[in-house]
JSON list of C-alpha atoms in Angstrom, two decimals:
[
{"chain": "A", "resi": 13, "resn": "UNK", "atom": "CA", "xyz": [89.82, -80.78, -87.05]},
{"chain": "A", "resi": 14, "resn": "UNK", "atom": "CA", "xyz": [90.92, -83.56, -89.29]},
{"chain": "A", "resi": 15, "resn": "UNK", "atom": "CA", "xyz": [92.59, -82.51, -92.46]},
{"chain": "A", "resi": 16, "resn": "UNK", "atom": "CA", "xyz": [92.23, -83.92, -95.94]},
{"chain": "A", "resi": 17, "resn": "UNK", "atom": "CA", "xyz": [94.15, -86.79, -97.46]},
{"chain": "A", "resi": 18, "resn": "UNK", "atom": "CA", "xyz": [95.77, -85.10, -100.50]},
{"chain": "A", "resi": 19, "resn": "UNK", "atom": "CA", "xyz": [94.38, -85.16, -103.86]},
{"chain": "A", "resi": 20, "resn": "UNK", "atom": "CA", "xyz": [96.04, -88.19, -106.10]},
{"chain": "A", "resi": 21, "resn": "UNK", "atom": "CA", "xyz": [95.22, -88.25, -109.70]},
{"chain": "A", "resi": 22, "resn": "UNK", "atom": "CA", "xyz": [96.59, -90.87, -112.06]},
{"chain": "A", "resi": 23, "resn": "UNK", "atom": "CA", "xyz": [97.22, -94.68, -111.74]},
{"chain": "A", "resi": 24, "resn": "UNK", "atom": "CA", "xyz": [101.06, -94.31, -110.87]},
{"chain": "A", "resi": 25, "resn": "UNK", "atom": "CA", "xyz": [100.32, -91.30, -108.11]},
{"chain": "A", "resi": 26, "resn": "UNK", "atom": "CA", "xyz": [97.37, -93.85, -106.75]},
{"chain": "A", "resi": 27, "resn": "UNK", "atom": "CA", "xyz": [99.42, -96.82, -106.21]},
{"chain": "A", "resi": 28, "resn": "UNK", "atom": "CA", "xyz": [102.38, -95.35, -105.13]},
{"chain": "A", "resi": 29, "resn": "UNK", "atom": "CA", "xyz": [100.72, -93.02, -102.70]},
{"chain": "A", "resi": 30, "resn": "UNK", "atom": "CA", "xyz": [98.20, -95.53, -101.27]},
{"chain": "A", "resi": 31, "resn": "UNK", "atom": "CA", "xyz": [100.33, -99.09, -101.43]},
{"chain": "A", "resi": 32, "resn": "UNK", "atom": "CA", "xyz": [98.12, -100.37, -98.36]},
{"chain": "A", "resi": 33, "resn": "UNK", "atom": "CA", "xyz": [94.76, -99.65, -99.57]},
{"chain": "A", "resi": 34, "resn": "UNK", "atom": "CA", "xyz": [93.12, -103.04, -99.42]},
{"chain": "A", "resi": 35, "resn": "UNK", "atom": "CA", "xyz": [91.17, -102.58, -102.83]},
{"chain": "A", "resi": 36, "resn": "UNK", "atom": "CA", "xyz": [94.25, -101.23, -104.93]},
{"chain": "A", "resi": 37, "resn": "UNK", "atom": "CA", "xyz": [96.44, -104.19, -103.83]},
{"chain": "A", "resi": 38, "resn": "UNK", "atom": "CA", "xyz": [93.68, -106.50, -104.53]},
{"chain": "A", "resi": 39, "resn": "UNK", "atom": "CA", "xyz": [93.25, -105.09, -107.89]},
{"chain": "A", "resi": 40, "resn": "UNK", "atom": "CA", "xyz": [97.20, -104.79, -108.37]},
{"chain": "A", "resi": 41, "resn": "UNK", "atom": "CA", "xyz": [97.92, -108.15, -106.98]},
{"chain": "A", "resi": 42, "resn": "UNK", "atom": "CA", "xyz": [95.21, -109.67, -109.49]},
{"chain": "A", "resi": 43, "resn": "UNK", "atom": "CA", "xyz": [96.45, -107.86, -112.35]},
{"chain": "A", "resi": 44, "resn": "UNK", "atom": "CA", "xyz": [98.00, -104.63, -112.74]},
{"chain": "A", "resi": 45, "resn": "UNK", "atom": "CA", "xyz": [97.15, -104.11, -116.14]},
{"chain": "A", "resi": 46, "resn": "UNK", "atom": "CA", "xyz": [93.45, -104.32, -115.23]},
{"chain": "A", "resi": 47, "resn": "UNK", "atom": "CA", "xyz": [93.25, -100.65, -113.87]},
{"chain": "A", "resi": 48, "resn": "UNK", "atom": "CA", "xyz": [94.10, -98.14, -116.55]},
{"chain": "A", "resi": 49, "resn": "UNK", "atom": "CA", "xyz": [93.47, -94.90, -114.16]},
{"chain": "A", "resi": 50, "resn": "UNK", "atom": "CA", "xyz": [92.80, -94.16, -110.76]},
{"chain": "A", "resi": 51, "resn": "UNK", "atom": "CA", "xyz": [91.88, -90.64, -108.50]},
{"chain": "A", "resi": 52, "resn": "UNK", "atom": "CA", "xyz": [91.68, -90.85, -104.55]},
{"chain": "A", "resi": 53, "resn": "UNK", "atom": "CA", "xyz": [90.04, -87.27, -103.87]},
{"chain": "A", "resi": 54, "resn": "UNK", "atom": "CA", "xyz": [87.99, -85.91, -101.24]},
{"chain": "A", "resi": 55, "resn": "UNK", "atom": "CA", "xyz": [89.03, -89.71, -98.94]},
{"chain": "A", "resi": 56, "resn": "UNK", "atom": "CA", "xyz": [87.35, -91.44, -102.23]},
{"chain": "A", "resi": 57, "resn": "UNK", "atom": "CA", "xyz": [89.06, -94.08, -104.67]},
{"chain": "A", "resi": 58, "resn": "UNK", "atom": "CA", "xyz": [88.09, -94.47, -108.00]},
{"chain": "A", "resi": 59, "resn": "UNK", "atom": "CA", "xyz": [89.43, -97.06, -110.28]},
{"chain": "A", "resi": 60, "resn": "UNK", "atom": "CA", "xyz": [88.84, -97.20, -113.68]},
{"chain": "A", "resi": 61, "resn": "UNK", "atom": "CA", "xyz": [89.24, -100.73, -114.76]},
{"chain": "A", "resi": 62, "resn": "UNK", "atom": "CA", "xyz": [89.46, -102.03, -118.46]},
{"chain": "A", "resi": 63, "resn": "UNK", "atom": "CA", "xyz": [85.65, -102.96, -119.73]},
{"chain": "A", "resi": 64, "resn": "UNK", "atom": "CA", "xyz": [87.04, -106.52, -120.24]},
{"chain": "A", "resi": 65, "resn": "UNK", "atom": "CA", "xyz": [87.91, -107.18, -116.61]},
{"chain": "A", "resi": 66, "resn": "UNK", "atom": "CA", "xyz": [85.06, -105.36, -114.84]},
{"chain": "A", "resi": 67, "resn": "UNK", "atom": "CA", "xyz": [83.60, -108.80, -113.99]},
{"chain": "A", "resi": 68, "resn": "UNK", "atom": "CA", "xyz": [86.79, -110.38, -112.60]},
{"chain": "A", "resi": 69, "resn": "UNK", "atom": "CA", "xyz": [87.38, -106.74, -110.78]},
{"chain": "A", "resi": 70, "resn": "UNK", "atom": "CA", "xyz": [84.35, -107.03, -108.82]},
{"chain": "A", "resi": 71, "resn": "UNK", "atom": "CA", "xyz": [85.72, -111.02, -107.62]},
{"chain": "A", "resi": 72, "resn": "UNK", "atom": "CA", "xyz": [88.82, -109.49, -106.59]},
{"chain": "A", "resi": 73, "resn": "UNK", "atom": "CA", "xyz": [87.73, -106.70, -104.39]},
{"chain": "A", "resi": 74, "resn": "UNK", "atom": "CA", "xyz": [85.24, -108.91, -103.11]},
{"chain": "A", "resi": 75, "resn": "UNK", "atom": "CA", "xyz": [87.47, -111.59, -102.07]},
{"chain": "A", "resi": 76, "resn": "UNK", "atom": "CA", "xyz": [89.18, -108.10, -100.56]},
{"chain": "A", "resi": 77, "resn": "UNK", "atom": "CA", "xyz": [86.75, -107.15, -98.07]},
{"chain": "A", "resi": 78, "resn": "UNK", "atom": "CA", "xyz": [84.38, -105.16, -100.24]},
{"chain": "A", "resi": 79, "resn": "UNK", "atom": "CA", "xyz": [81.32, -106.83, -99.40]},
{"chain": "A", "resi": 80, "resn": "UNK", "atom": "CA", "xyz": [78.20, -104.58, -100.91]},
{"chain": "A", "resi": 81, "resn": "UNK", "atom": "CA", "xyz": [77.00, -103.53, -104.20]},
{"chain": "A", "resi": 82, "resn": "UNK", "atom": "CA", "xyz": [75.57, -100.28, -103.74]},
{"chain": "A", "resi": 83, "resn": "UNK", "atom": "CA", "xyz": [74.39, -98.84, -106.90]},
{"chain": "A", "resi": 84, "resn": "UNK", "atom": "CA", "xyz": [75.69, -98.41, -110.36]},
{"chain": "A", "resi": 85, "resn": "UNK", "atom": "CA", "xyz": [74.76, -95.59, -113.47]},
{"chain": "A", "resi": 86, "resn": "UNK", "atom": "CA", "xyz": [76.24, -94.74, -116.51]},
{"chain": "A", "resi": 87, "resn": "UNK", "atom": "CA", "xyz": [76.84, -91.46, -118.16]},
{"chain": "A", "resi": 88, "resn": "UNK", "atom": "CA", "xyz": [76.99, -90.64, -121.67]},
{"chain": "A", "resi": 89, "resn": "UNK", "atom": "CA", "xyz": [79.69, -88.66, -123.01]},
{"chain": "A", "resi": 90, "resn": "UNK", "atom": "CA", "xyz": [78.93, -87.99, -126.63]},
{"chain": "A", "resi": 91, "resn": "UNK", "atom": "CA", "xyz": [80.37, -86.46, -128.98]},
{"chain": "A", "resi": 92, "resn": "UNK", "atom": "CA", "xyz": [83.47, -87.96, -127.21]},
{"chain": "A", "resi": 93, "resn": "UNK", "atom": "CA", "xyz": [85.67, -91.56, -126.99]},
{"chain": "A", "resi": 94, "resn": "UNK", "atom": "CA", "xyz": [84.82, -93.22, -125.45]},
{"chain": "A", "resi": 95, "resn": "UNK", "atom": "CA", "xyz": [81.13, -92.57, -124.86]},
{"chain": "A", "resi": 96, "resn": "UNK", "atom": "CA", "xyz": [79.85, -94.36, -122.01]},
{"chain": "A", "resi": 97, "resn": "UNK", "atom": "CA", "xyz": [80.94, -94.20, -118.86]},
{"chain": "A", "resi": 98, "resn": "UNK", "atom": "CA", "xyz": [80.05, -96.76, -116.26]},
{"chain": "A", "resi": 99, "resn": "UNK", "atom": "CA", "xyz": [80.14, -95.90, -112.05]},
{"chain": "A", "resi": 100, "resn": "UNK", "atom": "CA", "xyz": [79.78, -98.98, -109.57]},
{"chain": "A", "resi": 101, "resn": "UNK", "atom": "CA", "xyz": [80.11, -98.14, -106.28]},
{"chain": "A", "resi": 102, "resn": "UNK", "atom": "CA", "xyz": [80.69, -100.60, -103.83]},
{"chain": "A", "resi": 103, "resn": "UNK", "atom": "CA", "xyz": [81.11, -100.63, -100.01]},
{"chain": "A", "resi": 104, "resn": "UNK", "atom": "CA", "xyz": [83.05, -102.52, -97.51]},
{"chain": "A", "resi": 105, "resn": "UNK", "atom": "CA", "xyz": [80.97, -102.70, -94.09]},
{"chain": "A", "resi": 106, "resn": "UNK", "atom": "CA", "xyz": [84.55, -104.06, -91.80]},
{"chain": "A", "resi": 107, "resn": "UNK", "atom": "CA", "xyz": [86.51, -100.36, -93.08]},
{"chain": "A", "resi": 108, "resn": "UNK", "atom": "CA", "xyz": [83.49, -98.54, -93.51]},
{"chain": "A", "resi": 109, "resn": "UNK", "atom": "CA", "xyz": [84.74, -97.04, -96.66]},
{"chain": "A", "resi": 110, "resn": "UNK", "atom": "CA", "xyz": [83.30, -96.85, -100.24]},
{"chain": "A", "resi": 111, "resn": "UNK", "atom": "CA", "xyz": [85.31, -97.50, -103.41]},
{"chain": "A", "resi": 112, "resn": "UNK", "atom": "CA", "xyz": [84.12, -96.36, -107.38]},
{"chain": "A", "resi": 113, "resn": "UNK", "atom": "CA", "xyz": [85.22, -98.66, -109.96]},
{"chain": "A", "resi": 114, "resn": "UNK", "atom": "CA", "xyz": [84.57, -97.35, -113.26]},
{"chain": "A", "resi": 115, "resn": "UNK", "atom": "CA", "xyz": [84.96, -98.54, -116.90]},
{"chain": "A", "resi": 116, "resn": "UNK", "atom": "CA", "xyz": [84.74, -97.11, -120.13]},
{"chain": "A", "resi": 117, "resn": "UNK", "atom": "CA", "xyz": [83.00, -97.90, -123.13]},
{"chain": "A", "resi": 118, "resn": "UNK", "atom": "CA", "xyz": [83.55, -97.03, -126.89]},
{"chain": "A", "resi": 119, "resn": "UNK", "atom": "CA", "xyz": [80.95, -97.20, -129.54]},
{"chain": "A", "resi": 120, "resn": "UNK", "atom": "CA", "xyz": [82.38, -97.34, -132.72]},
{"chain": "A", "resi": 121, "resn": "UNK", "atom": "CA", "xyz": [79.93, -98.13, -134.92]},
{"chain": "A", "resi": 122, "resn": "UNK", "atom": "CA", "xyz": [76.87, -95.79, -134.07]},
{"chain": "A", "resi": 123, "resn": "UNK", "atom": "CA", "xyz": [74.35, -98.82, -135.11]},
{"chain": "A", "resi": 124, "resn": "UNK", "atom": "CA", "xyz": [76.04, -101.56, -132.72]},
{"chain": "A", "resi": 125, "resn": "UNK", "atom": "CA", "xyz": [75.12, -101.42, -129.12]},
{"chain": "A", "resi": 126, "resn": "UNK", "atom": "CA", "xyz": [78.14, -101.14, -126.43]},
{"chain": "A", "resi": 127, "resn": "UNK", "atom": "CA", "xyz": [78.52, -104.36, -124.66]},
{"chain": "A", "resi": 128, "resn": "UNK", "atom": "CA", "xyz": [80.07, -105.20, -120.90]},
{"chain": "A", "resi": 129, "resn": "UNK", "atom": "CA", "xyz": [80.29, -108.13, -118.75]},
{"chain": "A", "resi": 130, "resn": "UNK", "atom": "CA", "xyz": [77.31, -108.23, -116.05]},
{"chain": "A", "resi": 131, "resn": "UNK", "atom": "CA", "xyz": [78.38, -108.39, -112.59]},
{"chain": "A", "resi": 132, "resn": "UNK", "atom": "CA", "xyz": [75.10, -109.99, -111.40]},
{"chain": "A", "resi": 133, "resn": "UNK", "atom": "CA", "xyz": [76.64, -113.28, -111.00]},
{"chain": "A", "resi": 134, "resn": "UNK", "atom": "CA", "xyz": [79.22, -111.34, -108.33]},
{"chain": "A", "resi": 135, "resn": "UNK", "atom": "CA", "xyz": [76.47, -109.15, -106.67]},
{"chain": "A", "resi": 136, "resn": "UNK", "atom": "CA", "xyz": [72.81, -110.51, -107.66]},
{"chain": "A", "resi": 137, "resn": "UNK", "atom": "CA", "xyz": [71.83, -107.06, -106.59]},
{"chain": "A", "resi": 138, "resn": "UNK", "atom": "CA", "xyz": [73.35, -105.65, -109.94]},
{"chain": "A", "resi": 139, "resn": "UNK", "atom": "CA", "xyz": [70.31, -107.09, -111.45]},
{"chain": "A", "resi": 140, "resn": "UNK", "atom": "CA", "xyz": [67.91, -103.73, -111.66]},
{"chain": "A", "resi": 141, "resn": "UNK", "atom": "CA", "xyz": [70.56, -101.34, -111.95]},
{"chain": "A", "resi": 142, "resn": "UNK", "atom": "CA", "xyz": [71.79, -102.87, -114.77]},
{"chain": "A", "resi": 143, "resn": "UNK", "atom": "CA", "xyz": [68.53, -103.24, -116.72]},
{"chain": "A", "resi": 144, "resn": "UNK", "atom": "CA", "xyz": [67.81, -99.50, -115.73]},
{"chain": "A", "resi": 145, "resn": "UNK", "atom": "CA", "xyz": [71.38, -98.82, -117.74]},
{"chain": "A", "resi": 146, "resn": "UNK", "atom": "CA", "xyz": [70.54, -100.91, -120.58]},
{"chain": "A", "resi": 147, "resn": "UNK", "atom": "CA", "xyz": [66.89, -99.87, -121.01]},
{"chain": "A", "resi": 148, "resn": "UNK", "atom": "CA", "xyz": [68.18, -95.59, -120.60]},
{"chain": "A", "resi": 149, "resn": "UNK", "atom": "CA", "xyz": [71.76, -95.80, -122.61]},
{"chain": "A", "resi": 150, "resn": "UNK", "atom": "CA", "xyz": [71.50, -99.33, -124.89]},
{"chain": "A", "resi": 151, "resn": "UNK", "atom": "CA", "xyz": [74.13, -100.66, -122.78]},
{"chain": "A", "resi": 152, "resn": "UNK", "atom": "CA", "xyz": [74.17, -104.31, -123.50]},
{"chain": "A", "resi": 153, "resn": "UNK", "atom": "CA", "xyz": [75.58, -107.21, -120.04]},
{"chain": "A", "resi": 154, "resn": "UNK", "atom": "CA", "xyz": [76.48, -109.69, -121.55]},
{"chain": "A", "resi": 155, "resn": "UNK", "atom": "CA", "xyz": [75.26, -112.79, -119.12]},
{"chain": "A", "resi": 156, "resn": "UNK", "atom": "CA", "xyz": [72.63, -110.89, -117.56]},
{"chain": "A", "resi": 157, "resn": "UNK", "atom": "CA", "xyz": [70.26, -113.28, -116.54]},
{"chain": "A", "resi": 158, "resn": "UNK", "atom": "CA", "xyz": [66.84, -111.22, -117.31]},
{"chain": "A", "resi": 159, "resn": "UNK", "atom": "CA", "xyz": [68.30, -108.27, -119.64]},
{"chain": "A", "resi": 160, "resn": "UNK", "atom": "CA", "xyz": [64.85, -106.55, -120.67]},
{"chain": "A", "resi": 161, "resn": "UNK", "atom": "CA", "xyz": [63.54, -102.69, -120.58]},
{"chain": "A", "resi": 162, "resn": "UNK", "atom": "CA", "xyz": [62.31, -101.80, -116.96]},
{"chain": "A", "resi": 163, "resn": "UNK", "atom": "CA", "xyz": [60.91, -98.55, -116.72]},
{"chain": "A", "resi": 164, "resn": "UNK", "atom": "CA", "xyz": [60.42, -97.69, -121.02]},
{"chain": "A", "resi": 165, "resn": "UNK", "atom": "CA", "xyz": [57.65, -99.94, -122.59]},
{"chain": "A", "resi": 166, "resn": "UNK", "atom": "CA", "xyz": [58.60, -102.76, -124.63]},
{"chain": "A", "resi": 167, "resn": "UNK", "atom": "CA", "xyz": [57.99, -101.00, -127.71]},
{"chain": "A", "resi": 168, "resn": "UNK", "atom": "CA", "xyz": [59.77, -97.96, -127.06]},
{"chain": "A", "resi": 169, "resn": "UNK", "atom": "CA", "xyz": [62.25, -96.82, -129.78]},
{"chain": "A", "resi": 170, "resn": "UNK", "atom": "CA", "xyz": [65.66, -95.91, -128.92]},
{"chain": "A", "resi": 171, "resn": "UNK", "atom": "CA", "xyz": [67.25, -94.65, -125.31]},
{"chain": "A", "resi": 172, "resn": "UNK", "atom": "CA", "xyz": [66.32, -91.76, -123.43]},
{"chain": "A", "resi": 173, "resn": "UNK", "atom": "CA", "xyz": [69.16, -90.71, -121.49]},
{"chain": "A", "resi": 174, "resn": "UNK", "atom": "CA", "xyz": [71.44, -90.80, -124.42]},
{"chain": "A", "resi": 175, "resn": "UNK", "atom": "CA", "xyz": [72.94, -87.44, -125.65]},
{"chain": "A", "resi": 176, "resn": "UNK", "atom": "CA", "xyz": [71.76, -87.86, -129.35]},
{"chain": "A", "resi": 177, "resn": "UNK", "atom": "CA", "xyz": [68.54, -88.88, -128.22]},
{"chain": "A", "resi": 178, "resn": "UNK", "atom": "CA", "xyz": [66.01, -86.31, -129.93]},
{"chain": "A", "resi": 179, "resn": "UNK", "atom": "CA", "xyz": [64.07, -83.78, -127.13]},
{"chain": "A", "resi": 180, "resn": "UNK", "atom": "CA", "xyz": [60.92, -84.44, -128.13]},
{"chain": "A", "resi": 181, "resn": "UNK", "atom": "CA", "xyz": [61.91, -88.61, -129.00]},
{"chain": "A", "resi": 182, "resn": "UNK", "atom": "CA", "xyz": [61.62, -89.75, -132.39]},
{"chain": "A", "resi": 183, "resn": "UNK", "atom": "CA", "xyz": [58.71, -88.99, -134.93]}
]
């Protein structure tokens, strides 16, 4: 029986107790001001990466070895700050391993909709995951090629999966 890599919360306890993992010293080599936190739990890494940089994080692990774009979401945490959270998990076939690089979003001003770099122009596959997001949470990609609702209809007011969004939608 194989035991468990330990638990490593935090950005310091990540890089320091992982210096070889292929996606960290991509990320760190890159620019170490790029990830802001990091867990490796249960043999998993998650990065959380500054919204600004997502797009440029995605090139960099790339170039790494981290060839597929599996699937992205987001999650709302209202009431609190930031609010949106965004999961893209991405796969590299050669080290058959998995990596979550996440970023998160503020909304300050409840009328403005949150904005983040697409990553379509890394992975085109991005494409349908990220007008899911957008048409459920409001969450804008800026350079999305096609950005348009994809499951609401075109005339639908407001979005869905947001916390504050009304049970029985609006009236």
């Amino acid at each position: 029986m194989t035991s468990q890599p330990p638990t490593l919360s935090g950005k310091q306890a990540v890089v320091e107790g992982l210096p070889d993992h292929p996606a960290i010293k991509a990320l760190d080599g890159w620019n170490s001001q790029a990830i802001t936190d990091a867990r490796f739990d249960f043999g998993e890494l998650t990065l959380t990466v500054a919204p600004t940089a997502i797009r440029d994080a995605c090139v960099a692990v790339q170039k790494a070895g981290y060839n597929f774009f599996e699937d992205m979401t987001a999650v709302d945490w209202f009431p609190a700050s930031p609010r949106f959270q965004l999961s893209y998990h991405i796969l590299s076939f050669s080290r058959k391993e998995r990596i979550r690089l996440r970023a998160m979003l503020a909304q300050s001003d409840p009328a403005a909709e949150p904005t983040i770099d697409s990553i379509v122009p890394v992975w085109p596959g991005a494409n349908y995951f990220e007008r899911e997001v957008f048409d459920l949470f409001g969450i804008r990609f800026a350079g999305h090629p096609d950005l348009r609702r994809i499951l609401m209809p075109d005339d639908w007011e407001g979005y869905p999966l947001r916390k504050d969004y009304p049970v029985e939608g609006y009236r």
